[in-house]
Amino acid sequence: MTHRILFVCLGNICRSPSAEGVLRAMAEARGLDLSIDSAGTGDWHVGEPPYGPMQAAASARGYDLSTLRARQVAVEDFARFDLILGMDDANMAALERLRPAEGTARLARFTDLAPDTGATEVPDPYYTRDFDGTLDLVETLSRALLDQLEA
Ligand code: 4NP
């Protein structure tokens, strides 16, 4: 069973901590016992909480991201998790480079879990400033992921 899930973006202060918080809340609501974490491919924000405007948009929907702290993805994560989900082309390329030959984690693109959305990347709101648009997509994809895990 896929129960250890790691979300990965660039900075680990917008998209992946949002996905972590959203999936955790939705899994709890469904009574699913999952281990969920997030990390960034870059190290610029290590130790920092999620970006303020991202936290505010998430909080308005009932997701508390305040206790999360950024960390950088590590090669050991490929043994610690069953499923690693990247947000965009650059994340996937960085994860492919990091992936060890003996890694057991399945690596996938978060948007591939719900092809009907038409999205191929989760847009980075640090640049788009569309925090709610990103949360809308993250919620849709998280629901699709839980549906697949429950199926
Ligand atoms: P994230 O967004 O990858 O969704 O956390 C970013 C946040 C900060 C930076 C890049 C992406 N940055 O370069 O500072």
XYZ file of C-alpha atoms and ligand atoms in Angstrom:
165
model
C 0.000 0.000 0.000
C 1.176 3.514 -0.828
C 1.143 5.274 2.505
C 4.338 7.344 2.628
C 4.001 10.288 0.240
C 6.498 13.103 -0.392
C 5.607 16.255 -2.334
C 8.476 18.122 -3.984
C 8.655 21.627 -5.480
C 11.489 24.128 -5.907
C 11.531 26.118 -2.676
C 9.309 24.028 -0.340
C 7.564 27.215 0.770
C 4.542 27.371 -1.592
C 3.335 24.393 -3.624
C 4.656 21.315 -1.811
C 3.815 22.467 1.748
C 0.338 23.368 0.479
C -0.053 19.897 -0.985
C 1.205 18.407 2.282
C -1.331 20.370 4.323
C -4.244 19.779 1.955
C -3.636 16.040 1.563
C -3.141 15.611 5.316
C -6.453 17.301 6.085
C -8.342 15.383 3.388
C -6.806 12.043 4.423
C -7.762 12.667 8.058
C -11.303 13.525 6.990
C -11.508 10.178 5.162
C -9.939 8.292 8.056
C -6.885 7.307 6.008
C -3.595 6.801 7.829
C -0.936 8.346 5.575
C 2.559 9.632 6.262
C 2.936 12.887 4.299
C 5.913 15.209 3.947
C 7.275 17.818 1.533
C 10.681 19.057 0.390
C 12.299 21.387 -2.130
C 14.875 20.669 -4.811
C 16.625 23.918 -3.798
C 18.092 24.880 -0.432
C 17.398 28.647 -0.328
C 14.536 28.435 2.167
C 15.636 25.523 4.371
C 14.283 25.949 7.906
C 11.713 28.582 6.907
C 7.929 28.287 7.334
C 5.750 28.432 4.203
C 5.583 31.794 2.401
C 3.259 34.232 4.196
C 0.743 34.845 1.379
C 0.602 31.088 0.725
C -0.093 30.404 4.409
C -2.810 33.082 4.409
C -4.580 31.630 1.357
C -4.387 28.115 2.805
C -5.558 29.276 6.229
C -8.629 30.894 4.646
C -9.618 27.375 3.513
C -8.906 25.812 6.882
C -5.401 24.445 6.223
C -2.828 25.369 8.873
C 0.659 25.346 7.317
C 2.303 27.337 10.115
C 4.201 24.474 11.756
C 5.839 23.253 8.520
C 9.518 24.003 7.853
C 11.318 23.811 4.528
C 13.904 21.143 3.862
C 15.800 20.001 0.797
C 14.977 16.674 -0.839
C 17.679 14.030 -0.273
C 18.651 10.799 -1.983
C 17.497 8.899 1.130
C 13.946 10.082 0.448
C 13.783 7.516 -2.364
C 13.947 4.782 0.294
C 11.854 6.563 2.925
C 8.787 7.158 0.735
C 6.557 4.982 -1.446
C 5.554 7.806 -3.764
C 7.354 11.051 -4.627
C 5.297 13.660 -6.485
C 6.878 16.610 -8.337
C 5.037 19.774 -9.323
C 6.646 20.800 -12.639
C 9.164 19.934 -15.380
C 12.129 21.328 -13.462
C 11.203 19.403 -10.280
C 10.856 16.173 -12.267
C 14.225 16.679 -13.990
C 15.939 17.374 -10.651
C 14.296 14.310 -9.059
C 15.321 12.076 -11.998
C 18.924 13.245 -11.511
C 18.788 12.533 -7.770
C 17.014 9.167 -8.008
C 19.382 6.323 -6.982
C 19.466 3.035 -8.898
C 18.246 1.171 -5.818
C 15.490 3.664 -4.901
C 12.159 2.048 -4.200
C 9.909 5.112 -4.337
C 7.670 5.573 -7.328
C 8.301 8.961 -8.938
C 5.393 10.736 -10.621
C 4.105 14.139 -11.580
C 1.295 15.343 -9.303
C -0.795 16.554 -12.246
C -0.694 13.066 -13.835
C -3.062 11.872 -11.095
C -5.929 13.825 -12.673
C -5.371 14.105 -16.452
C -8.882 15.540 -16.880
C -7.740 18.850 -15.353
C -5.614 19.434 -18.472
C -2.811 20.753 -16.255
C 0.694 19.399 -16.805
C 2.282 21.437 -13.994
C 1.164 22.994 -10.713
C 1.843 26.711 -11.355
C 4.218 28.360 -8.899
C 2.261 31.087 -7.066
C 5.508 32.646 -5.838
C 5.690 33.946 -9.422
C 2.059 33.867 -10.636
C 0.690 35.356 -7.356
C -2.428 33.224 -7.957
C -2.384 31.435 -4.597
C -6.048 30.431 -4.839
C -5.634 29.019 -8.332
C -2.808 26.830 -7.098
C -4.865 25.720 -4.088
C -7.817 24.866 -6.354
C -5.602 22.572 -8.419
C -3.884 21.078 -5.359
C -7.278 20.237 -3.847
C -8.481 18.580 -7.074
C -5.271 16.564 -7.394
C -5.309 15.569 -3.715
C -8.885 14.280 -4.044
C -7.837 12.274 -7.117
C -4.852 10.824 -5.254
C -7.008 9.733 -2.311
C -9.612 8.234 -4.662
C -6.840 6.177 -6.281
C -5.412 5.083 -2.935
C -8.860 4.012 -1.745
C -9.739 2.179 -4.986
P 7.692 26.757 -4.427
O 7.852 28.295 -4.849
O 8.687 25.978 -5.273
O 6.293 26.429 -4.776
O 8.008 26.693 -2.963
C 9.073 29.004 -4.801
C 9.336 29.792 -3.728
C 10.517 30.512 -3.677
C 11.421 30.409 -4.710
C 11.161 29.603 -5.786
C 9.980 28.891 -5.821
N 12.616 31.165 -4.677
O 13.383 31.086 -5.630
O 12.854 31.861 -3.674
